[in-house]
Coordinates of C-alpha atoms in Angstrom, one line a residue:
X1 CA 28.2 -2.6 8.6
X2 CA 30.9 -4.7 10.2
X3 CA 31.0 -8.3 9.2
X4 CA 29.8 -10.5 12.1
X5 CA 30.6 -14.2 12.6
X6 CA 31.9 -16.4 9.8
X7 CA 30.8 -19.2 7.6
X8 CA 31.1 -21.8 10.4
X9 CA 30.3 -19.8 13.5
X10 CA 27.3 -17.5 14.0
X11 CA 27.6 -14.0 15.5
X12 CA 27.9 -14.0 19.3
X13 CA 25.3 -12.4 21.6
X14 CA 27.8 -9.6 22.3
X15 CA 28.3 -8.9 18.6
X16 CA 24.5 -8.8 17.9
X17 CA 24.0 -6.5 21.0
X18 CA 26.6 -4.1 19.7
X19 CA 25.0 -4.0 16.3
X20 CA 21.6 -3.4 17.8
X21 CA 22.8 -0.5 20.1
X22 CA 24.6 1.1 17.1
X23 CA 21.5 1.0 14.9
X24 CA 19.2 2.1 17.7
X25 CA 21.3 5.2 18.2
X26 CA 21.2 6.0 14.5
X27 CA 17.4 5.7 14.4
X28 CA 16.6 7.2 17.7
X29 CA 15.5 10.7 16.4
X30 CA 13.6 9.2 13.5
X31 CA 11.7 6.8 15.8
X32 CA 10.7 9.8 18.0
X33 CA 9.4 11.5 14.8
X34 CA 7.4 8.3 14.0
X35 CA 5.8 8.6 17.5
X36 CA 4.7 12.2 16.8
X37 CA 3.1 11.1 13.5
X38 CA 1.3 8.2 15.3
X39 CA -0.1 10.7 17.9
X40 CA -1.5 12.9 15.2
X41 CA -2.9 10.1 13.0
X42 CA -4.7 8.5 15.9
X43 CA -5.8 11.9 17.3
X44 CA -3.9 11.3 20.5
X45 CA -1.9 14.6 20.2
X46 CA -2.3 17.5 22.6
X47 CA -4.2 20.4 21.3
X48 CA -3.1 22.6 24.2
X49 CA -0.2 22.4 26.5
X50 CA -0.2 19.3 28.8
X51 CA -2.3 20.0 31.9
X52 CA -4.6 22.5 30.3
X53 CA -8.3 22.3 31.1
X54 CA -9.5 23.8 27.8
X55 CA -11.8 21.9 25.6
X56 CA -10.1 19.7 22.9
X57 CA -11.8 19.0 19.6
X58 CA -9.6 16.8 17.4
X59 CA -10.8 16.5 13.8
X60 CA -8.9 13.7 12.0
X61 CA -6.9 15.9 9.7
X62 CA -3.8 13.7 9.8
X63 CA -5.8 10.6 8.9
X64 CA -7.3 12.4 5.9
X65 CA -3.9 13.6 4.7
X66 CA -2.2 10.2 4.9
X67 CA -5.1 8.0 3.8
X68 CA -5.9 10.2 0.8
X69 CA -2.3 10.2 -0.3
X70 CA -2.1 6.4 0.2
X71 CA -5.3 5.7 -1.7
X72 CA -5.1 8.3 -4.5
X73 CA -1.5 9.0 -5.2
X74 CA -0.1 5.5 -5.0
X75 CA -1.5 2.3 -6.4
X76 CA -1.4 -1.1 -4.7
X77 CA -1.9 -3.5 -7.6
X78 CA 1.5 -4.3 -9.2
X79 CA 2.1 -5.0 -12.9
X80 CA 5.0 -7.0 -14.0
X81 CA 7.3 -6.8 -17.0
X82 CA 10.0 -9.3 -17.9
X83 CA 12.1 -9.3 -21.1
X84 CA 12.5 -12.7 -22.7
X85 CA 15.7 -14.4 -21.5
X86 CA 16.6 -15.4 -25.1
X87 CA 15.3 -15.3 -28.7
X88 CA 12.4 -17.3 -29.9
X89 CA 8.7 -17.8 -29.1
X90 CA 9.6 -20.2 -26.3
X91 CA 11.4 -17.5 -24.4
X92 CA 8.6 -15.1 -25.0
X93 CA 6.0 -17.6 -23.7
X94 CA 8.2 -18.2 -20.6
X95 CA 8.5 -14.5 -19.9
X96 CA 4.7 -14.1 -20.2
X97 CA 4.2 -17.1 -17.9
X98 CA 6.6 -15.6 -15.3
X99 CA 4.7 -12.3 -15.4
X100 CA 1.4 -13.9 -14.8
X101 CA 2.8 -16.3 -12.2
X102 CA 4.4 -13.4 -10.2
X103 CA 1.2 -11.4 -10.4
X104 CA -0.7 -14.4 -8.9
X105 CA 2.0 -15.0 -6.3
X106 CA 2.0 -11.4 -5.1
X107 CA -1.8 -11.3 -5.0
X108 CA -2.1 -14.6 -3.1
X109 CA 0.7 -13.6 -0.7
X110 CA -1.0 -10.3 0.1
X111 CA -4.3 -12.0 0.8
X112 CA -2.6 -14.3 3.4
X113 CA -2.1 -11.3 5.7
X114 CA -4.9 -9.7 7.8
X115 CA -4.0 -6.4 6.1
X116 CA -3.1 -5.4 2.5
X117 CA 0.7 -5.3 2.6
X118 CA 1.2 -2.8 -0.3
X119 CA -1.5 -0.5 1.1
X120 CA 0.2 -0.7 4.5
X121 CA 3.5 0.1 2.9
X122 CA 2.0 3.2 1.2
X123 CA 0.6 4.4 4.5
X124 CA 4.0 4.1 6.2
X125 CA 5.8 5.8 3.3
X126 CA 3.3 8.7 3.3
X127 CA 3.2 9.0 7.1
X128 CA 6.8 8.4 8.1
X129 CA 8.6 8.9 4.9
X130 CA 10.2 5.5 5.4
X131 CA 9.0 1.9 4.8
X132 CA 10.3 -1.6 5.3
X133 CA 9.0 -4.7 3.5
X134 CA 9.8 -8.1 4.7
X135 CA 9.7 -10.4 1.7
X136 CA 9.8 -12.9 0.3
X137 CA 9.4 -14.9 3.5
X138 CA 9.9 -18.5 2.6
X139 CA 7.5 -20.7 4.6
X140 CA 7.6 -24.2 3.2
X141 CA 4.9 -25.5 5.5
X142 CA 2.4 -22.9 4.1
X143 CA 2.5 -23.8 0.5
X144 CA -1.2 -24.3 0.2
X145 CA -3.4 -27.4 -0.5
X146 CA -1.2 -28.6 -3.4
X147 CA 2.4 -29.7 -3.4
X148 CA 3.4 -26.8 -5.6
X149 CA 1.4 -24.1 -3.9
X150 CA 2.6 -20.7 -2.8
X151 CA 5.2 -20.9 0.1
X152 CA 5.9 -17.1 0.1
X153 CA 4.6 -14.4 2.4
X154 CA 4.8 -10.6 2.0
X155 CA 4.7 -8.7 5.2
X156 CA 5.1 -5.0 6.2
X157 CA 6.3 -4.6 9.7
X158 CA 6.2 -1.3 11.5
X159 CA 9.4 0.6 10.4
X160 CA 10.4 1.2 14.0
X161 CA 10.6 -2.5 14.7
X162 CA 13.3 -3.2 12.1
X163 CA 16.8 -1.9 12.3
X164 CA 18.6 -1.5 9.0
X165 CA 21.6 0.6 7.9
X166 CA 20.0 3.9 6.7
X167 CA 23.0 4.5 4.3
X168 CA 22.6 1.3 2.4
X169 CA 19.8 0.5 -0.1
X170 CA 20.7 -3.2 0.1
X171 CA 21.9 -3.7 3.7
X172 CA 23.6 -6.9 4.7
X173 CA 22.6 -6.9 8.4
X174 CA 19.1 -6.6 9.9
X175 CA 17.5 -6.8 13.3
X176 CA 13.8 -7.2 13.9
X177 CA 12.0 -6.8 17.2
X178 CA 9.2 -9.4 17.5
X179 CA 6.7 -10.5 20.1
X180 CA 6.0 -14.2 20.4
X181 CA 4.1 -16.2 23.0
X182 CA 5.8 -18.4 25.5
X183 CA 4.1 -21.5 24.0
X184 CA 5.1 -20.6 20.5
X185 CA 8.7 -20.0 21.5
X186 CA 9.0 -23.3 23.4
X187 CA 7.6 -25.2 20.3
X188 CA 9.8 -23.3 17.9
X189 CA 12.9 -24.0 19.9
X190 CA 12.1 -27.7 20.3
X191 CA 11.6 -28.0 16.5
X192 CA 15.0 -26.4 15.9
X193 CA 16.6 -28.9 18.3
X194 CA 14.8 -31.8 16.6
X195 CA 16.0 -30.6 13.2
X196 CA 19.5 -31.0 14.5
X197 CA 20.5 -27.4 14.6
X198 CA 24.0 -27.2 16.0
X199 CA 23.4 -23.9 17.8
X200 CA 20.0 -24.4 19.3
X201 CA 18.6 -25.1 22.8
X202 CA 15.0 -25.6 24.2
X203 CA 13.6 -22.4 25.7
X204 CA 12.7 -22.9 29.4
X205 CA 10.1 -20.4 30.4
X206 CA 10.4 -21.2 34.1
X207 CA 13.6 -19.3 34.2
X208 CA 12.0 -16.1 33.1
X209 CA 8.3 -16.5 33.9
X210 CA 8.1 -18.8 36.9
X211 CA 7.1 -22.5 37.1
X212 CA 3.5 -21.8 36.1
X213 CA 4.3 -19.5 33.1
X214 CA 1.3 -18.5 31.0
X215 CA 1.8 -20.1 27.6
X216 CA 0.1 -17.0 26.1
X217 CA 2.4 -14.5 27.8
X218 CA 4.3 -12.4 25.2
X219 CA 8.1 -12.5 25.1
X220 CA 10.2 -9.8 23.3
X221 CA 12.7 -11.3 21.0
X222 CA 15.2 -10.1 18.4
X223 CA 15.8 -11.8 15.0
X224 CA 19.2 -11.1 13.6
X225 CA 19.9 -11.7 9.9
X226 CA 23.0 -11.4 7.7
X227 CA 23.9 -13.2 4.5
X228 CA 25.1 -16.2 6.3
X229 CA 23.1 -16.6 9.6
X230 CA 19.7 -16.2 11.2
X231 CA 19.8 -15.9 15.0
X232 CA 16.9 -15.8 17.4
X233 CA 17.6 -14.3 20.8
X234 CA 15.7 -13.0 23.8
X235 CA 15.5 -9.2 24.1
X236 CA 16.4 -9.8 27.8
X237 CA 19.5 -11.8 26.7
X238 CA 20.3 -15.3 25.6
X239 CA 20.4 -16.9 22.1
X240 CA 17.6 -19.5 21.5
X241 CA 19.0 -20.8 18.2
X242 CA 21.1 -19.9 15.2
X243 CA 20.7 -21.5 11.8
X244 CA 22.3 -20.9 8.3
X245 CA 20.4 -18.5 6.1
X246 CA 19.6 -20.5 2.9
X247 CA 18.5 -17.4 1.0
X248 CA 21.9 -15.7 1.2
X249 CA 20.2 -12.4 1.6
X250 CA 18.4 -10.6 4.4
X251 CA 14.6 -10.8 3.9
X252 CA 14.1 -7.0 4.1
X253 CA 14.0 -4.2 1.7
X254 CA 13.6 -0.5 2.7
X255 CA 13.4 3.0 1.2
X256 CA 12.9 6.6 2.1
X257 CA 10.2 8.7 0.4
X258 CA 12.7 10.9 -1.4
X259 CA 11.3 14.1 0.1
X260 CA 13.9 14.6 2.8
X261 CA 16.7 17.1 2.6
X262 CA 19.9 16.2 4.4
X263 CA 21.7 19.1 6.0
X264 CA 25.4 19.6 5.7
X265 CA 25.9 18.9 9.4
X266 CA 23.2 16.2 9.8
X267 CA 25.8 13.5 10.8
X268 CA 23.9 10.9 8.7
X269 CA 20.8 11.1 10.9
X270 CA 18.0 9.4 9.0
X271 CA 15.4 11.7 10.5
X272 CA 16.2 14.2 7.7
X273 CA 15.4 11.6 5.0
X274 CA 12.4 10.0 6.7
X275 CA 10.0 12.8 5.8
X276 CA 6.4 12.0 5.0
X277 CA 3.3 14.1 4.6
X278 CA 3.1 15.0 8.3
X279 CA 6.3 17.1 8.6
X280 CA 6.8 19.0 12.0
X281 CA 5.5 22.2 10.3
X282 CA 2.3 20.4 9.1
X283 CA 1.8 18.9 12.6
X284 CA 2.0 22.4 14.1
X285 CA -0.5 23.7 11.5
X286 CA -2.9 20.9 12.3
X287 CA -2.5 21.8 16.0
X288 CA -3.4 25.4 15.3
X289 CA -6.4 24.4 13.3
X290 CA -7.5 22.0 16.1
X291 CA -7.2 24.9 18.5
X292 CA -9.5 27.1 16.4
X293 CA -11.9 24.2 16.1
X294 CA -11.9 23.7 19.8
X295 CA -12.6 27.4 20.4
X296 CA -15.5 27.5 18.0
X297 CA -16.9 24.2 19.5
X298 CA -16.7 25.6 23.0
X299 CA -18.6 28.8 22.0
X300 CA -21.2 26.7 20.2
X301 CA -21.8 24.5 23.3
X302 CA -22.1 27.6 25.5
X303 CA -24.5 29.2 23.1
X304 CA -26.7 26.2 22.7
X305 CA -26.6 25.0 26.3
X306 CA -25.8 28.2 28.2
X307 CA -27.2 28.8 31.7
X308 CA -30.8 30.1 31.9
X309 CA -31.6 33.4 33.6
X310 CA -34.8 33.5 35.8
X311 CA -36.3 35.9 38.3
X312 CA -35.0 35.8 41.9
X313 CA -38.6 35.0 43.0
X314 CA -38.7 31.8 40.9
X315 CA -37.4 28.4 42.1
X316 CA -34.7 27.2 39.8
X317 CA -35.5 23.5 40.2
X318 CA -39.2 24.0 39.5
X319 CA -38.4 26.1 36.4
X320 CA -35.9 23.5 35.1
X321 CA -38.3 20.6 35.7
X322 CA -41.2 22.5 34.0
X323 CA -39.1 23.3 30.9
X324 CA -37.8 19.7 30.6
X325 CA -41.4 18.5 30.6
X326 CA -42.5 21.3 28.3
X327 CA -44.8 22.5 31.0
X328 CA -46.0 26.0 32.0
X329 CA -43.7 28.5 33.8
X330 CA -45.2 31.5 35.6
X331 CA -43.6 34.9 35.3
X332 CA -43.1 37.9 33.0
X333 CA -41.2 37.5 29.7
X334 CA -38.4 39.8 30.8
X335 CA -37.8 37.5 33.8
X336 CA -36.5 34.6 31.6
X337 CA -33.8 34.4 29.0
X338 CA -30.3 33.1 28.1
X339 CA -27.0 34.4 29.5
X340 CA -24.9 36.1 26.8
X341 CA -22.4 33.6 25.4
X342 CA -19.0 34.8 24.1
X343 CA -19.2 35.6 20.4
X344 CA -16.2 34.8 18.2
X345 CA -14.8 37.6 16.0
X346 CA -15.1 37.3 12.3
X347 CA -11.4 37.3 11.8
X348 CA -11.1 33.9 13.6
X349 CA -12.9 32.3 10.6
X350 CA -10.5 34.0 8.3
X351 CA -7.7 32.5 10.3
X352 CA -9.3 29.0 9.7
X353 CA -9.2 29.7 6.0
X354 CA -5.5 30.5 6.3
X355 CA -4.6 27.2 8.0
X356 CA -6.7 25.4 5.4
X357 CA -4.7 27.0 2.6
X358 CA -1.4 26.1 4.4
X359 CA -2.4 22.5 4.7
X360 CA -3.6 22.3 1.1
X361 CA -0.4 23.7 -0.3
X362 CA 1.6 21.4 2.0
X363 CA -0.3 18.2 1.5
X364 CA -2.8 18.5 -1.4
X365 CA -5.3 17.1 1.0
X366 CA -8.5 18.4 -0.7
X367 CA -7.3 17.5 -4.2
X368 CA -6.3 14.0 -3.3
X369 CA -9.6 13.6 -1.5
X370 CA -11.5 14.2 -4.8
X371 CA -12.6 17.7 -4.0
X372 CA -12.9 19.8 -7.1
X373 CA -10.9 23.0 -7.2
X374 CA -12.9 26.3 -7.2
X375 CA -13.3 27.6 -10.7
X376 CA -12.5 24.2 -12.4
X377 CA -15.5 22.9 -14.2
X378 CA -14.2 20.7 -17.0
X379 CA -12.6 17.2 -17.1
X380 CA -9.6 18.5 -19.0
X381 CA -8.8 21.3 -16.5
X382 CA -9.2 18.9 -13.6
X383 CA -7.0 16.3 -15.3
X384 CA -4.2 18.9 -15.7
X385 CA -4.4 19.8 -12.0
X386 CA -4.4 16.1 -11.0
X387 CA -1.4 15.4 -13.2
X388 CA 0.5 18.3 -11.7
X389 CA -0.4 17.2 -8.2
X390 CA 0.7 13.6 -9.1
X391 CA 4.2 14.7 -9.9
X392 CA 4.8 15.2 -6.2
X393 CA 4.5 11.5 -5.7
X394 CA 6.9 10.5 -8.4
X395 CA 9.8 9.8 -6.0
X396 CA 7.7 7.6 -3.6
X397 CA 6.3 5.7 -6.5
X398 CA 9.7 5.0 -7.9
X399 CA 10.8 3.8 -4.5
X400 CA 7.8 1.5 -4.1
X401 CA 8.3 0.0 -7.6
X402 CA 11.9 -0.7 -6.8
X403 CA 11.1 -2.5 -3.6
X404 CA 8.5 -4.6 -5.3
X405 CA 10.9 -5.4 -8.1
X406 CA 13.5 -6.6 -5.7
X407 CA 10.9 -8.8 -4.0
X408 CA 9.9 -10.3 -7.3
X409 CA 13.5 -11.0 -8.3
X410 CA 14.2 -12.7 -5.0
X411 CA 11.1 -14.9 -5.5
X412 CA 12.5 -16.1 -8.8
X413 CA 15.9 -16.7 -7.3
X414 CA 14.4 -18.8 -4.5
X415 CA 12.4 -20.8 -6.9
X416 CA 15.5 -21.5 -8.9
X417 CA 17.9 -22.5 -6.0
X418 CA 15.9 -24.0 -3.2
X419 CA 15.8 -27.8 -3.7
X420 CA 12.3 -28.1 -2.2
X421 CA 10.9 -25.8 -5.0
X422 CA 12.3 -27.8 -7.9
X423 CA 8.8 -28.6 -9.0
X424 CA 7.9 -25.0 -9.2
X425 CA 5.3 -22.9 -7.3
X426 CA 1.8 -21.8 -8.2
X427 CA -1.1 -19.6 -7.2
X428 CA -4.5 -19.0 -8.7
X429 CA -3.9 -21.3 -11.6
X430 CA -0.6 -19.8 -12.7
X431 CA 2.7 -21.7 -12.2
X432 CA 6.3 -20.8 -12.4
X433 CA 8.9 -23.5 -12.9
X434 CA 12.7 -23.4 -13.1
X435 CA 12.7 -24.0 -16.8
X436 CA 10.9 -20.7 -17.3
X437 CA 13.4 -18.7 -15.4
X438 CA 16.6 -19.6 -17.3
X439 CA 18.8 -18.4 -14.4
X440 CA 17.6 -14.9 -15.2
X441 CA 15.9 -13.1 -12.3
X442 CA 15.4 -9.7 -13.9
X443 CA 11.8 -8.3 -13.7
X444 CA 10.4 -4.9 -13.3
X445 CA 7.3 -4.0 -11.3
X446 CA 5.2 -0.9 -11.8
X447 CA 2.3 0.4 -9.7
X448 CA 0.3 2.0 -12.6
X449 CA -2.7 4.0 -11.5
X450 CA -3.3 6.4 -14.3
X451 CA -6.5 8.3 -14.1
X452 CA -9.3 7.7 -16.5
X453 CA -8.8 10.5 -19.0
X454 CA -5.1 10.0 -19.4
X455 CA -5.6 6.3 -19.7
X456 CA -8.2 6.6 -22.4
X457 CA -6.0 9.1 -24.3
X458 CA -3.1 6.7 -24.2
X459 CA -5.3 3.9 -25.5
X460 CA -6.5 6.2 -28.3
X461 CA -2.9 7.1 -29.3
X462 CA -1.8 3.5 -29.2
X463 CA -4.7 2.5 -31.4
X464 CA -3.8 5.2 -33.9
X465 CA -0.2 4.1 -34.1
X466 CA -1.4 0.4 -34.5
X467 CA -3.7 1.4 -37.4
X468 CA -0.9 3.4 -39.0
X469 CA 1.5 0.4 -38.8
X470 CA 3.9 2.2 -36.4
X471 CA 3.6 -0.5 -33.8
X472 CA 2.7 -4.2 -33.7
X473 CA -0.1 -5.8 -31.7
X474 CA 2.2 -7.0 -28.9
X475 CA 3.5 -3.5 -28.4
X476 CA -0.1 -2.2 -28.4
X477 CA -1.0 -4.7 -25.6
X478 CA 1.9 -3.6 -23.5
X479 CA 1.0 0.1 -24.0
X480 CA -2.5 -0.4 -22.8
X481 CA -1.5 -2.5 -19.9
X482 CA -2.2 -6.1 -20.8
X483 CA 0.3 -8.5 -19.2
X484 CA -0.5 -11.5 -21.4
X485 CA -0.2 -10.1 -24.9
X486 CA 0.9 -13.3 -26.5
X487 CA -2.1 -15.2 -25.1
X488 CA -4.4 -12.4 -26.3
X489 CA -2.8 -12.5 -29.8
X490 CA -3.2 -16.3 -29.9
X491 CA -6.8 -15.9 -28.9
X492 CA -7.6 -13.4 -31.7
X493 CA -6.0 -15.8 -34.2
X494 CA -8.1 -18.6 -32.9
X495 CA -11.2 -16.4 -33.3
X496 CA -10.3 -15.8 -36.9
X497 CA -9.8 -19.5 -37.5
X498 CA -13.2 -20.2 -35.9
X499 CA -14.9 -17.7 -38.2
X500 CA -13.5 -19.4 -41.4
X501 CA -16.5 -20.9 -43.2
X502 CA -15.1 -24.5 -43.4
X503 CA -14.2 -24.5 -39.7
X504 CA -17.6 -23.0 -38.8
X505 CA -19.3 -25.7 -40.8
X506 CA -17.3 -28.5 -39.1
X507 CA -18.0 -27.1 -35.6
X508 CA -21.7 -26.7 -36.5
X509 CA -21.9 -30.4 -37.6
X510 CA -20.3 -31.5 -34.4
X511 CA -22.8 -29.5 -32.3
X512 CA -25.7 -30.8 -34.4
X513 CA -24.5 -34.4 -33.7
X514 CA -24.4 -33.6 -30.0
X515 CA -27.9 -32.3 -30.2
X516 CA -29.1 -35.5 -31.9
X517 CA -30.0 -33.8 -35.2
X518 CA -26.9 -34.6 -37.2
X519 CA -28.8 -36.5 -39.8
X520 CA -30.8 -33.4 -40.7
X521 CA -27.9 -32.4 -42.9
X522 CA -26.6 -34.4 -45.8
X523 CA -22.9 -35.2 -46.3
X524 CA -22.5 -32.6 -49.1
X525 CA -25.3 -30.3 -47.9
X526 CA -24.2 -26.7 -47.2
X527 CA -25.3 -25.2 -43.9
X528 CA -27.4 -22.1 -44.1
X529 CA -25.6 -18.8 -43.8
X530 CA -24.9 -17.6 -40.3
X531 CA -25.0 -21.2 -38.9
X532 CA -21.5 -21.0 -37.5
X533 CA -20.3 -19.1 -34.5
X534 CA -19.0 -16.1 -36.4
X535 CA -22.0 -15.2 -38.4
X536 CA -20.4 -15.8 -41.7
X537 CA -17.3 -13.6 -41.2
X538 CA -14.2 -15.2 -42.7
X539 CA -10.5 -14.6 -42.7
X540 CA -10.4 -12.8 -45.9
X541 CA -10.9 -9.2 -46.8
X542 CA -14.4 -9.3 -45.5
X543 CA -13.5 -10.8 -42.1
X544 CA -13.2 -8.8 -38.9
X545 CA -9.5 -9.1 -38.8
X546 CA -7.5 -8.8 -35.6
X547 CA -8.5 -5.8 -33.6
X548 CA -7.8 -5.1 -29.9
X549 CA -10.7 -5.7 -27.4
X550 CA -11.2 -2.0 -26.8
X551 CA -10.7 -0.8 -30.3
X552 CA -14.2 0.5 -30.8
X553 CA -14.2 2.3 -27.5
X554 CA -10.8 3.9 -28.0
X555 CA -11.4 4.9 -31.6
X556 CA -14.3 7.1 -30.6
X557 CA -12.2 9.2 -28.2
X558 CA -11.0 12.8 -28.9
X559 CA -7.2 12.6 -29.4
X560 CA -6.6 16.2 -28.6
X561 CA -4.1 17.2 -25.9
X562 CA -5.4 17.8 -22.4
X563 CA -5.8 21.6 -22.3
X564 CA -8.4 23.7 -20.5
X565 CA -10.5 23.3 -23.6
X566 CA -10.0 19.6 -24.0
X567 CA -12.9 17.2 -23.5
X568 CA -15.2 20.2 -23.5
X569 CA -18.6 18.5 -24.4
X570 CA -21.3 19.6 -22.1
X571 CA -22.1 16.1 -21.0
X572 CA -18.6 15.9 -19.5
X573 CA -18.7 19.1 -17.5
X574 CA -18.3 18.7 -13.8
X575 CA -20.1 21.8 -12.7
X576 CA -23.5 23.3 -13.5
X577 CA -24.4 25.1 -16.6

């Protein structure tokens, strides 16, 4: 993008309008494709040509496809990994604290929204093949009840409301369309003027909405961001205020699903990259399926509620009234009956199976919805199919993890550079301070949602390697997904210390004194066996030693590879027999 404005002067209204018009032209075709996806997802699409009087039965196939993919193929709970910024246990502890702090910040920020941001992001990525995440949004007035609360928000706007350069993974210019009430805009503009913003003026609603403007009337505005400036302007024209951007980056990250295929003569049109589950071909298949559903529904209704045939000598109203009251109708049997409805040919149902097969091969809808494949009756076989289906979502998963990683890195950067956050931020009992960051903002985020069988096999393999001495405890904790390995390791050491006979005896005497029976034991008197908390187990060869929390569970698993014969015991069979 062209560099707009400079360090002292914000971009002009004309510069921003030119940037907006350019980006709108780039995204025009993609936004039309988004509208088509919306119509199918909300069952507002046309089953027949516009103006047709045929019956329309719209089963929510598009909803099922997108929601199943969003829920089953992509996880919404992030896990964080940060390498220590230096050598020594202090750096290891700081890295662990940052991991736990970021996990709490992400969770707390997500719960501040009326929706779940990462679930919403999955839906957009699966539906449109494109997603925009607005984060971290620094809101110092919403830090929580404590002075060091969470001032960050994570939001996922509709992708069509944010204009970014589709050719740049880290764009430097952004425009966001937002609706704000007249009252909020007046209060916001006054606050900016009171803060002494050089480029700010109080919004006067009477100029656009009349003297008696409704304070709850919505006004369309554009927010312009670059690395130097944030400008608020009316969609109808006119800048409300401009202020420096303290973050030095635009608060948006975006990504395509990775399923698109750019043609040679595509002219950089993002519509070819913004490909989700509902491609035009899938939408047409859904329409054909809905047409078949509508035809069968029409025949069913005609058959169940077809017009009655009666004798010419009978009064139709009397017959209808008698039947509705389950009364008696006079006449011979052959004088009454149903009119013959249209019968659907058998091949129409075969056509329905054909469209089902096309949708399944295109979207994996049944498999993602938890429907077992025909002929598959073991856990191992189903696990192989699920793993194979999951490979299709590798690209979207990588994109989502990268977006979340950028958001986490920017959170650490803001904590480190914004003066108001010098005391650190916290959420849910976990705090991040500048001293933990060490001017290193690297962190990786993963959305790990491995299915049960694969997860248990990974735990079993890790436990075997731990027992063989191939890996240490910290590596084991990382392999099985624990984020606070150091704390767990300290906890196991503390447990061993508590189980030492002398420590147990001391603790037992303290508890006895608290119970008021401390004088029951003499100074040199030995406590009876098992009086301590560990039941007599010590730190020596007879002690329990340090074992992972799930060691017993994992040790009992079958470590064979997942093949059609793996995990074959009858109690794990999915089908009958």
